[in-house]
Short mmCIF file of C-alpha atoms and ligand atoms in Angstrom, two decimals:
data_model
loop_
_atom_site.label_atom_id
_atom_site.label_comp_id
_atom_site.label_asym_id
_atom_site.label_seq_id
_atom_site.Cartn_x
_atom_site.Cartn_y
_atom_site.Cartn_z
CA UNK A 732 0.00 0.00 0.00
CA UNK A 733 2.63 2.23 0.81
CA UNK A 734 4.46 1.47 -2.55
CA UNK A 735 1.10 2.13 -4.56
CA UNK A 736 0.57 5.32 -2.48
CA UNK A 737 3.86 6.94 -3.16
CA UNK A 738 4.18 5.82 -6.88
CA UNK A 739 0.84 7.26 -7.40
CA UNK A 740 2.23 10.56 -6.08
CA UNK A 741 5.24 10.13 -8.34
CA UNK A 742 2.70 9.63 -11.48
CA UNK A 743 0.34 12.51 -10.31
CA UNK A 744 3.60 14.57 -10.17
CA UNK A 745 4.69 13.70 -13.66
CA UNK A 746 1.12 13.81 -15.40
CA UNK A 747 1.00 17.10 -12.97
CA UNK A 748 4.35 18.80 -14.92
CA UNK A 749 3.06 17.59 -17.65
CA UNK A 750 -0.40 19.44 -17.17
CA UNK A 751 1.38 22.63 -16.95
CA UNK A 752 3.43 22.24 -19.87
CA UNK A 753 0.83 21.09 -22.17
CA UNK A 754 -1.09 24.51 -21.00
CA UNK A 755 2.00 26.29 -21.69
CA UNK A 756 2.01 24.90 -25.27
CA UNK A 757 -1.56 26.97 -25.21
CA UNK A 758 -3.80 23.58 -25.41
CA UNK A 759 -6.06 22.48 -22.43
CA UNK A 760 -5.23 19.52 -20.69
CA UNK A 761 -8.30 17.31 -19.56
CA UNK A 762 -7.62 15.14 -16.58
CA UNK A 763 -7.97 11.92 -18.06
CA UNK A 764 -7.81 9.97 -14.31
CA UNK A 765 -7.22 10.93 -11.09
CA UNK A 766 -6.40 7.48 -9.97
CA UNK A 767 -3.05 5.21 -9.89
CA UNK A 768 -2.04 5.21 -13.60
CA UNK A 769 0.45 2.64 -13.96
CA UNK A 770 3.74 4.18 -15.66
CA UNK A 771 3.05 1.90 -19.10
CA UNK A 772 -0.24 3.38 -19.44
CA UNK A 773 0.86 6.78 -18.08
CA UNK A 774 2.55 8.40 -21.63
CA UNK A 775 -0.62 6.86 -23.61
CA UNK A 776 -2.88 8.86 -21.30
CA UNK A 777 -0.71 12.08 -21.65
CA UNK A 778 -0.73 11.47 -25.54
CA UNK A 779 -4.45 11.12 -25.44
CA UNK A 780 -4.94 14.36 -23.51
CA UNK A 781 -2.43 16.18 -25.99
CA UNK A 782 -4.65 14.69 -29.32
CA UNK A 783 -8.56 15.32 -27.63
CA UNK A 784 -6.58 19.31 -26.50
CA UNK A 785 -4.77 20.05 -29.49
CA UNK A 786 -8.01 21.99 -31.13
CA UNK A 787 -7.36 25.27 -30.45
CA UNK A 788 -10.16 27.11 -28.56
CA UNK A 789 -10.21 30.91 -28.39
CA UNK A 790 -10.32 33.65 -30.71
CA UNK A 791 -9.54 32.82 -34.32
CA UNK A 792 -6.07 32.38 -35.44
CA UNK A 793 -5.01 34.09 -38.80
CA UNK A 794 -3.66 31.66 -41.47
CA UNK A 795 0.22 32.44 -41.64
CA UNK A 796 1.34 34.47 -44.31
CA UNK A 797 2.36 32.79 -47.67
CA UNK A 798 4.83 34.55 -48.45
CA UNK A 799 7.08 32.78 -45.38
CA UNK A 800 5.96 29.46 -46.70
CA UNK A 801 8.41 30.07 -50.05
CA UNK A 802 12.47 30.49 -49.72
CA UNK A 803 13.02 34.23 -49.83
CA UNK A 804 14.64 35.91 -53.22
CA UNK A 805 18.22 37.40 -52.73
CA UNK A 806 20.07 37.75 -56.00
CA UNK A 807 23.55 38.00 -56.65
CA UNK A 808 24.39 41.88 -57.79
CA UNK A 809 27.78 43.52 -57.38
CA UNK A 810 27.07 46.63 -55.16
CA UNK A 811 29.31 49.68 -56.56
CA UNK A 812 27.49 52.10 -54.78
CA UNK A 813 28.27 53.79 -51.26
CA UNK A 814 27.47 50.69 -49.16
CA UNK A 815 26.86 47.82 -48.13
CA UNK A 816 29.54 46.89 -50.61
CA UNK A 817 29.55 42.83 -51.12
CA UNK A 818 30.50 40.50 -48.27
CA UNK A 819 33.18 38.09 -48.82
CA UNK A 820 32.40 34.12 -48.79
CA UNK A 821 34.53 34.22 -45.50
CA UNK A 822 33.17 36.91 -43.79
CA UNK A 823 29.15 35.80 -44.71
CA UNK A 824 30.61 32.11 -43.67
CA UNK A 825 31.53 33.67 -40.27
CA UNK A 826 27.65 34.95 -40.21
CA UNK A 827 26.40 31.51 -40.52
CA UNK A 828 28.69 29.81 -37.50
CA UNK A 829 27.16 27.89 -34.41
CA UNK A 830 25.42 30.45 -32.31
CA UNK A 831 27.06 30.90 -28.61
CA UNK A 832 26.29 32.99 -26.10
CA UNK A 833 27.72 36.40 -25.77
CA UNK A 834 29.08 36.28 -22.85
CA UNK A 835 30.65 32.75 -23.21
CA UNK A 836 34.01 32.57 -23.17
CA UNK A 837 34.61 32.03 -27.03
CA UNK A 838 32.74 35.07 -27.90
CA UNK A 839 34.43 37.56 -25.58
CA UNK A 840 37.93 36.11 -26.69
CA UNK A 841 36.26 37.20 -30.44
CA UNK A 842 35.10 40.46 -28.92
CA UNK A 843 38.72 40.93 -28.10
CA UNK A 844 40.00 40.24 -31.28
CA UNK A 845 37.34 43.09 -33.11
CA UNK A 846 38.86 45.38 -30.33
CA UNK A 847 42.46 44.74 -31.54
CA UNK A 848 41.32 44.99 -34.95
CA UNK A 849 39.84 48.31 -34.62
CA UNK A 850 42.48 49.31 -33.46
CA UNK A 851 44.96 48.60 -36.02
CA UNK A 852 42.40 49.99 -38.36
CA UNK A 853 41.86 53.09 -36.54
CA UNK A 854 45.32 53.50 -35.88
CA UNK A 855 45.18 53.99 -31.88
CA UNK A 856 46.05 52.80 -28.89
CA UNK A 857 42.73 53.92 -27.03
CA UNK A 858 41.46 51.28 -24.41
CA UNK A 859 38.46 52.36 -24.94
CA UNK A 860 38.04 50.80 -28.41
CA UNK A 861 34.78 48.40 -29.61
CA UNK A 862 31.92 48.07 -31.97
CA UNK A 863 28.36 49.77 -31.17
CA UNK A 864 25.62 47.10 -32.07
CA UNK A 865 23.94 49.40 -34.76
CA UNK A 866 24.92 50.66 -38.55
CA UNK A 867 26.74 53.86 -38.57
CA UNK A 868 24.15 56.24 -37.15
CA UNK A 869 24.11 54.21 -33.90
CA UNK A 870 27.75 55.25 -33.34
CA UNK A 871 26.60 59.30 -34.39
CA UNK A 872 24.24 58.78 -31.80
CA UNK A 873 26.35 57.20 -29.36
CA UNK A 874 28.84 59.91 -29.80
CA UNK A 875 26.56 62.79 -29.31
CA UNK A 876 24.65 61.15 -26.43
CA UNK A 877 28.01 60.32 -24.63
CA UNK A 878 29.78 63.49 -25.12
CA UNK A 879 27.29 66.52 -25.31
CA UNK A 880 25.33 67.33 -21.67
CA UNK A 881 22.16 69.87 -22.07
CA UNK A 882 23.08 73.07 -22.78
CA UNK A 883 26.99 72.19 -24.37
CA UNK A 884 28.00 73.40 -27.72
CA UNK A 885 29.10 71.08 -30.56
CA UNK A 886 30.53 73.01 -34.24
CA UNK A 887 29.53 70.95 -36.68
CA UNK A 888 31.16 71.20 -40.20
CA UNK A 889 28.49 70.80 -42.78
CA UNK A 890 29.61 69.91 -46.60
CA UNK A 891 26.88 67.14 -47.05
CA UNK A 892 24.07 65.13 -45.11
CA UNK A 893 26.33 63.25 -42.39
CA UNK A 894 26.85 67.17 -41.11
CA UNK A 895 23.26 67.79 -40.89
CA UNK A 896 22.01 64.52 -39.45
CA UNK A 897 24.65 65.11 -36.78
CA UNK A 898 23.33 68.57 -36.20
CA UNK A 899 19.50 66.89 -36.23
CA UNK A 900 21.33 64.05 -32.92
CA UNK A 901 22.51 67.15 -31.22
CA UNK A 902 19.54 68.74 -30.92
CA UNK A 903 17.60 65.79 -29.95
CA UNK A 904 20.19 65.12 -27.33
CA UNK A 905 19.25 68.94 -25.78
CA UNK A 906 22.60 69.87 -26.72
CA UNK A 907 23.23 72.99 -29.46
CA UNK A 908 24.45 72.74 -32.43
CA UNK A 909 26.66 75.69 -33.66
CA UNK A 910 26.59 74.84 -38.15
CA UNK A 911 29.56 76.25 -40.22
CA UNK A 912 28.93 75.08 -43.99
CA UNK A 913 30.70 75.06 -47.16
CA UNK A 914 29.27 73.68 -50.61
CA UNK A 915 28.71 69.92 -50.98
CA UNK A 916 32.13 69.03 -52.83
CA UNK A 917 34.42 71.11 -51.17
CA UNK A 918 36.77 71.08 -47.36
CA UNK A 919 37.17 73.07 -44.48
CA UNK A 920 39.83 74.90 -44.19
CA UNK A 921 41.83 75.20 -40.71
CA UNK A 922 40.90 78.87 -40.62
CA UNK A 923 37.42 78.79 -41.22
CA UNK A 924 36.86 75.82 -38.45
CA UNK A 925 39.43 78.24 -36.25
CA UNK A 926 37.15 81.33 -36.39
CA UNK A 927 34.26 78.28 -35.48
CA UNK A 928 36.21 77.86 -32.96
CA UNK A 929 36.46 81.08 -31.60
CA UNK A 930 32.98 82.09 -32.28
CA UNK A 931 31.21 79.64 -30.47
CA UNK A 932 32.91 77.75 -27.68
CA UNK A 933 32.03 74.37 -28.67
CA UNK A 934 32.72 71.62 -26.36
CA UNK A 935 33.14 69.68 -29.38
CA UNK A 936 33.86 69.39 -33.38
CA UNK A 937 32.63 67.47 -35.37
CA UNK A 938 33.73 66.64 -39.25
CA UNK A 939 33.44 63.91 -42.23
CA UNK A 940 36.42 62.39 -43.16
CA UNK A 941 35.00 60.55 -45.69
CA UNK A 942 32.00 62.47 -47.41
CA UNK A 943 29.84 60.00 -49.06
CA UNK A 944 27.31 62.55 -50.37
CA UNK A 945 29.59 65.33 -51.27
CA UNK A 946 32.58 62.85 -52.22
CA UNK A 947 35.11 64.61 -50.38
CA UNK A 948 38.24 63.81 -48.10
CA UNK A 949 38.92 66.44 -45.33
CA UNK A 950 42.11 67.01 -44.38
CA UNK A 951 42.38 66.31 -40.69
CA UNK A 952 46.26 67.06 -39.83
CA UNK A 953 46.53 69.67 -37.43
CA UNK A 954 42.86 69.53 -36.28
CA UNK A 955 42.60 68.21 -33.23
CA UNK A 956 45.78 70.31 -32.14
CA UNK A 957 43.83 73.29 -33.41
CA UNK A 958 40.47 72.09 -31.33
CA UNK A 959 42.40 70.92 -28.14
CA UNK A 960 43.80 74.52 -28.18
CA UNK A 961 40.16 75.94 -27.86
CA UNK A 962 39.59 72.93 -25.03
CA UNK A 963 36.70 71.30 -27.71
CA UNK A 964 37.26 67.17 -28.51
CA UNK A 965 37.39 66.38 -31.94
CA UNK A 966 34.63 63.93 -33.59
CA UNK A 967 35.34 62.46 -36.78
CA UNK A 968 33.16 60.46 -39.01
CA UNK A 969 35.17 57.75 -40.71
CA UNK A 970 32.28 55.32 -42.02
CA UNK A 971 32.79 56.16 -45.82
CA UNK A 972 37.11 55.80 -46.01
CA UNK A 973 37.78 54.20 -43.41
CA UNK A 974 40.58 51.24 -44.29
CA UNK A 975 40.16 52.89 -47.92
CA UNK A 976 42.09 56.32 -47.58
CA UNK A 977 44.98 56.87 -44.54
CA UNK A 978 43.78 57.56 -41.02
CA UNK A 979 46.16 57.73 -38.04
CA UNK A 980 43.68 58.50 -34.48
CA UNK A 981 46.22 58.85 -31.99
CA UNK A 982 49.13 61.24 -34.41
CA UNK A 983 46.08 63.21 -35.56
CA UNK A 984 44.62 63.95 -32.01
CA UNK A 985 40.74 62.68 -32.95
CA UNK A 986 39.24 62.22 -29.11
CA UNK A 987 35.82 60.30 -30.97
CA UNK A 988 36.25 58.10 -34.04
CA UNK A 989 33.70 55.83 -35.49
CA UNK A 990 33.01 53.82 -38.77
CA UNK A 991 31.02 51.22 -40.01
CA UNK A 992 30.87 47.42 -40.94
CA UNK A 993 29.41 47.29 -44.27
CA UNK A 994 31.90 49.91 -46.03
CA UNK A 995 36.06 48.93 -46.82
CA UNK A 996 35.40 46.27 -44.03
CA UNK A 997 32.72 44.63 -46.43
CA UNK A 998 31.15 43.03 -43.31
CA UNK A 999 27.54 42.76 -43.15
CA UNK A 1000 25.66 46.31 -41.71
CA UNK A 1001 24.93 46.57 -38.19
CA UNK A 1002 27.81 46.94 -36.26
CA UNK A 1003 30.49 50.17 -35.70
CA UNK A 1004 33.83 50.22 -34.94
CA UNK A 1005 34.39 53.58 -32.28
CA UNK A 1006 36.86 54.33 -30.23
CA UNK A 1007 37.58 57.33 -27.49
CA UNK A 1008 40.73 59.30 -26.42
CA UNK A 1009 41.68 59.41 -23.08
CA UNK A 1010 40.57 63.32 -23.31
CA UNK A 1011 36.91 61.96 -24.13
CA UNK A 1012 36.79 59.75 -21.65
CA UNK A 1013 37.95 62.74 -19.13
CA UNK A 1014 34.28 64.41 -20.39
CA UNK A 1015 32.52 61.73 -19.97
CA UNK A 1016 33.86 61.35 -16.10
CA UNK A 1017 33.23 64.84 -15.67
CA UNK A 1018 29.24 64.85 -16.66
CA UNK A 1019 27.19 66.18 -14.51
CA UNK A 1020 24.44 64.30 -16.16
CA UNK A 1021 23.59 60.98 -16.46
CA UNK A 1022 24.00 59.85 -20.84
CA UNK A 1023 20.32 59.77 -21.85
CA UNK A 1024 21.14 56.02 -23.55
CA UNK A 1025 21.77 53.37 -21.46
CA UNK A 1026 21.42 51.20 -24.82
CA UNK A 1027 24.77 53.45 -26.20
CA UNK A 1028 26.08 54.45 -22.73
CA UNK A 1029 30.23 54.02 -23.40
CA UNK A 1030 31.04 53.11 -19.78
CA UNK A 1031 28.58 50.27 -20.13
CA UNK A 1032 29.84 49.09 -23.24
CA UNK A 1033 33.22 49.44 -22.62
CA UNK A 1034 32.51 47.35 -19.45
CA UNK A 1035 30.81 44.84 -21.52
CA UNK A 1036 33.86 44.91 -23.96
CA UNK A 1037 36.83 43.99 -21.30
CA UNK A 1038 37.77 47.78 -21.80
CA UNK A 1039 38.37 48.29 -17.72
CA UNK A 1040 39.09 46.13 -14.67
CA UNK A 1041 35.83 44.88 -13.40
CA UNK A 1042 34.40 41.55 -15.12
CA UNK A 1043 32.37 41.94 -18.13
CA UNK A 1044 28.92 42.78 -16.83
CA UNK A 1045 25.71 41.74 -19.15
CA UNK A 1046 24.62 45.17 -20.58
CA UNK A 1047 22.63 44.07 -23.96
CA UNK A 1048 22.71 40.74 -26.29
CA UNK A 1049 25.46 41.26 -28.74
CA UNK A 1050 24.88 40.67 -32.23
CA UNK A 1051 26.72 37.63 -31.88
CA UNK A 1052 26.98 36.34 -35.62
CA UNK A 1053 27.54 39.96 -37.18
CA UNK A 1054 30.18 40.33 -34.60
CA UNK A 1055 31.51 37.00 -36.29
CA UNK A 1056 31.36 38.50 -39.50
CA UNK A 1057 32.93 41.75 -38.47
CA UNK A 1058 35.65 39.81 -37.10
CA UNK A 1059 36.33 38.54 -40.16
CA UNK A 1060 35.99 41.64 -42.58
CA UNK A 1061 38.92 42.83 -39.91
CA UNK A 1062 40.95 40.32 -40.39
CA UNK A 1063 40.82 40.61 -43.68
CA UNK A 1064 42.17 43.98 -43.26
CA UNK A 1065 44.86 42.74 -41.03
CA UNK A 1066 45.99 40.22 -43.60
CA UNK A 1067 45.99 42.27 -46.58
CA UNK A 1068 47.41 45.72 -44.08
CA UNK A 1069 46.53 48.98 -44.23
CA UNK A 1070 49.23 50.16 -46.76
CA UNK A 1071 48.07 48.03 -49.20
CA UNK A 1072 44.38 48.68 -48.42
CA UNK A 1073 44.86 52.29 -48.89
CA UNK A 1074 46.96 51.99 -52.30
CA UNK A 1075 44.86 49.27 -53.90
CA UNK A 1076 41.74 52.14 -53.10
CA UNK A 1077 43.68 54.84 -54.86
CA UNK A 1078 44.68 52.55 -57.73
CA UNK A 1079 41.17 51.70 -58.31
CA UNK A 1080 39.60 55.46 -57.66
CA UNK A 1081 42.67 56.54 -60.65
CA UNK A 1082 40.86 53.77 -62.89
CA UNK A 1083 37.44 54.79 -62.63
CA UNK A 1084 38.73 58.69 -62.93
CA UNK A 1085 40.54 57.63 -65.75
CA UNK A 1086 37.64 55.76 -67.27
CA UNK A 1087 34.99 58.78 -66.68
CA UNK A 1088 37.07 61.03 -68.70
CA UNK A 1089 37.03 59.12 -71.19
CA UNK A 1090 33.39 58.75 -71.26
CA UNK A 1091 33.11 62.69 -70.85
CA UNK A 1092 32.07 62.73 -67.49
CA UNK A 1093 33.92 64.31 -64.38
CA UNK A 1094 34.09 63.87 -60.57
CA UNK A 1095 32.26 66.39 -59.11
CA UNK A 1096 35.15 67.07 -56.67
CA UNK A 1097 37.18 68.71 -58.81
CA UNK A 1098 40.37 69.15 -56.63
CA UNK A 1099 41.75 65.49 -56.83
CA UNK A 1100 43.52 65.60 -53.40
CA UNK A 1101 40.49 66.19 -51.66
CA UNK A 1102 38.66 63.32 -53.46
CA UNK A 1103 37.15 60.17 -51.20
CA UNK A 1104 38.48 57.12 -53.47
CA UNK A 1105 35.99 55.02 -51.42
CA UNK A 1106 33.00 57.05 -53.00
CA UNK A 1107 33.00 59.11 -55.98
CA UNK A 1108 30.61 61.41 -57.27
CA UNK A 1109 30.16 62.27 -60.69
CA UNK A 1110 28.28 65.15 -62.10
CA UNK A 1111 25.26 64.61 -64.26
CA UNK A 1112 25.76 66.38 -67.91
CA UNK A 1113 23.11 68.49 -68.81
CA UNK A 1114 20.04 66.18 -70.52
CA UNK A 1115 21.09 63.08 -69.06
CA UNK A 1116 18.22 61.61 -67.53
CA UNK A 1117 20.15 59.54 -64.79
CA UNK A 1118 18.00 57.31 -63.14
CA UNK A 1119 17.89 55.55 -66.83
CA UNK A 1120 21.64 54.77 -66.07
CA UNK A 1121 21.29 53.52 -62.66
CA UNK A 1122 18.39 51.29 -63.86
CA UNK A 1123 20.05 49.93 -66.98
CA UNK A 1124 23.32 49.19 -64.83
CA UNK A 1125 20.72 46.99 -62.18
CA UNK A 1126 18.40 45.69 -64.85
CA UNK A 1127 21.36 44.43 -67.43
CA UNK A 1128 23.65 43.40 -65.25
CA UNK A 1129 22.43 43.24 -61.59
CA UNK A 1130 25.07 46.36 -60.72
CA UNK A 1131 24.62 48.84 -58.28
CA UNK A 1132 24.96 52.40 -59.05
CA UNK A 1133 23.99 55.27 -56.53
CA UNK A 1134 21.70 58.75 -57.09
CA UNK A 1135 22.72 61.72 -55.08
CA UNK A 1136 22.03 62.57 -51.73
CA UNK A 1137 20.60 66.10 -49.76
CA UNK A 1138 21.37 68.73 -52.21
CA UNK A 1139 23.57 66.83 -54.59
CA UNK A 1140 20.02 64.42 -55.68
CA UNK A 1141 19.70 64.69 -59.40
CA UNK A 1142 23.03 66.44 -59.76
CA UNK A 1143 25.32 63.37 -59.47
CA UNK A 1144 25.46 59.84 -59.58
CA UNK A 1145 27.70 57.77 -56.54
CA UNK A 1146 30.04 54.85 -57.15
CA UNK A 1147 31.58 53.15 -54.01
CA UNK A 1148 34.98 51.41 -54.72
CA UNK A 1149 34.77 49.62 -51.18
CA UNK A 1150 36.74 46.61 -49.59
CA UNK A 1151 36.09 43.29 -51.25
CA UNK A 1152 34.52 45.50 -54.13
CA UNK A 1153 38.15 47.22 -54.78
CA UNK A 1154 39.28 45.27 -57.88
CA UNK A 1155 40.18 46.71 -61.48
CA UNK A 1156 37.80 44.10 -62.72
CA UNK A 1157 34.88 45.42 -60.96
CA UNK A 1158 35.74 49.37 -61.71
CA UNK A 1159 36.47 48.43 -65.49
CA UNK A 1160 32.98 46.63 -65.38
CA UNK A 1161 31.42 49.07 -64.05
CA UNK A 1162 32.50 51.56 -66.63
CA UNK A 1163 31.53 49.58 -69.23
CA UNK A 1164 27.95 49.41 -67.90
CA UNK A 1165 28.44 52.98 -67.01
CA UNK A 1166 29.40 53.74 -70.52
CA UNK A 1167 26.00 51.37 -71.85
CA UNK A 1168 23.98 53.11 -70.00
CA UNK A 1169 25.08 56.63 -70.58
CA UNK A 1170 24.81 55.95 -74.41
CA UNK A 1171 20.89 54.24 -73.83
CA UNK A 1172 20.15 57.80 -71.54
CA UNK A 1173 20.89 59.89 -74.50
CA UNK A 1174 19.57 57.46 -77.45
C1 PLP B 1532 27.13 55.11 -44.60
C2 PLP B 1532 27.56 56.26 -43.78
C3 PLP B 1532 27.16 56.42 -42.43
C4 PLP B 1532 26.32 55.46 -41.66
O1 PLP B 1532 25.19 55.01 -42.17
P1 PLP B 1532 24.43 53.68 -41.72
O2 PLP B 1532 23.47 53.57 -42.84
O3 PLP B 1532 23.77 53.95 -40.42
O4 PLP B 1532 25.42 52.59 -41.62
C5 PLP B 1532 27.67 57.48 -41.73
N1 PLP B 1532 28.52 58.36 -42.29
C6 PLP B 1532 28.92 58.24 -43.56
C7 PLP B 1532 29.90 59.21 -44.10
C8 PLP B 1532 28.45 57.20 -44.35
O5 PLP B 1532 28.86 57.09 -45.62
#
């Protein structure tokens, strides 16, 4: 009796756990017998309970959508416009490894790794060096949020959209923003971001290395010396030419720097290398407010990313497998180096200038050292209609070609000569569509 008692409490248990997971699953579970079910019988009754529950009962379900039940369409095209740029077969093979937790031991090894590669690509010896889990903007944001309290002053240097949507974070973030401009196209000049400078007192500058709008490459020697003078940090935006075009952090004095995965590093979008100067992190320890992100808060992520002494704390899920992928696209970078990055990019930008000339077209940068090689623009001649172009490079041969952006749309086309992408082959084809397509616009 005592055995029949207690293994009936054993079986009430089980079909009892049971019960409550088969209500989980969202069925209803009818008690099929509250007496002694012998264990043989015991899985039979719990598979009858499952079959007479499995109806569903409640408000009516909507049939799923269709257009999950096919595989999804991706096509092959070669991107030669201002990002993403293609993905190696290593670097999308590093998005498809085993997933693994992100705070497993294997991943924060790989988190370590991105840090080192940052920065060798940034050039810097900043501890505070790591990817923000977002495209490029996440790592304007970040910046802003992290730097600028309520009421401080960043000068922002405007020569294209990345300018103004900086401006438009500032704002947002209840900080000013103090706008000196000069035409889409053209660079600041030491002077004019001097009198800036002088002017307005900002607690920070911010410029575009790499203008992917405007096609420019500002000069940035002599900058931060310039801003550190007038006690502002300097905040340069390196998405666009970043591992395409020379950039040294640390002997050019940048306190912010930030890029992003799906340029040169041909990674897949969605993370953003950044990295802060000692000086930076001085502001940030000096708030006397709290940074209005917790999501982009830098002392949290650096935390998270073994950047000081405490153990890694859990502060978000990283993107584990574009992390992988990022990984990858950097050591890609480390493999091929930086000096050979940053000549194969200006090899490739001489071809396609080369090859516009000779199909009558020009940059619309005219100054060739202050060209982007990573992204050109060219200018639209008069009666061109060039959306036919961009079409008849995508519908003929699945190729990529750009429109303008903010007050360049209509007046230029973009081509991106980025990463995996940087290959005569791929800047001769490109002309050749280019040249196709120009000829079918004016037919
Ligand atoms: C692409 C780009 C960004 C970031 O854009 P995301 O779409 O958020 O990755 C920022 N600055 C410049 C100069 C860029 O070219």
């Amino acid at each position: 009796m005592a055995l029949a008692s207690s293994s009936r409490k054993v079986v009430d248990c089980v079909v009892s756990q049971a019960r409550r997971s088969i209500a989980r699953s969202g069925c209803r579970c009818r008690v099929v017998s509250s007496t002694h079910v012998p264990p043989s019988q015991y899985t039979a009754a719990v598979m009858a309970a499952f079959s007479s529950s499995a109806r569903h009962e409640g408000p009516a379900v909507s049939s799923p959508p269709q257009s999950l039940l096919k595989p999804m369409d991706v096509p092959k095209k070669l991107l030669m416009g201002p990002g993403p740029s293609n993905c190696p077969p290593r670097v999308l093979a590093a998005g498809a490894l085993p997933m693994i937790g992100h705070l497993h031991p294997e991943f924060l090894k790989i988190m370590d790794e991105v840090k080192e590669g940052i920065q060798y690509a940034f050039q810097t010896k900043n501890e505070w060096t790591f990817a923000i889990s977002g495209t490029g903007h996440a790592a304007m944001e970040a910046s802003v949020a992290n730097i600028l309290e309520p009421g401080d002053v960043a000068l922002v240097c405007q020569n294209g959209i990345w300018g103004q949507r900086l401006a438009d974070m500032v704002d947002r973030n209840g900080s000013t923003a103090a706008v000196i401009q000069c035409p889409m196209g053209e660079v600041f000049s030491l002077e004019q971001i001097e009198k800036g400078l002088q002017e307005h007192k900002p607690a920070m500058v911010f410029i575009t290395y790499g203008e992917s709008s405007g096609g420019t490459a500002q000069p940035l020697e002599g900058l931060g010396e310039l801003c550190h003078k007038y006690n502002a940090l300097l905040l340069v935006d390196s998405v666009a030419i970043l591992g395409g075009y020379p950039l040294y952090m640390d002997a050019w004095d940048i306190d912010i720097l930030y890029a992003g995965s799906q340029k040169v590093l041909c990674s897949p979008p969605g993370t953003s290398p950044i990295s802060f100067s000692q000086r930076a992190r001085d502001k940030i320890a000096s708030r006397k407010t709290r940074v209005r992100s917790f999501y982009f808060d830098a002392k949290e992520l650096a935390n998270y990313w073994g950047c000081d002494e405490h153990p890694r704390r859990y502060h978000h899920t990283a993107q584990v497998s574009t992390v992988f992928a990022l990984r990858e696209g950097l050591a890609r970078l480390a493999e091929e180096t930086l000096e050979k990055s940053w000549k194969d990019h200006r090899e490739c930008a001489e071809l396609l200038y080369e090859g516009l000339e000779k199909l009558g077209l020009e940059p619309w940068v005219k100054n060739k050292d202050i060209r982007n090689p990573c992204v050109t623009a060219i200018r639209i001649p008069e009666g061109v209609d060039w959306k036919s172009v961009v079409d008849y490079a995508m519908q003929n041969y699945k190729i990529e070609i750009a429109g303008g952006l903010g007050d360049l749309g209509g007046k230029v086309w973009r081509i991106g000569i980025l990463g995996y992408n940087c290959t005569p082959e791929n800047v001769k084809l490109t002309l050749k569509v280019f040249g196709e397509g120009l000829a079918n616009a004016r037919k």
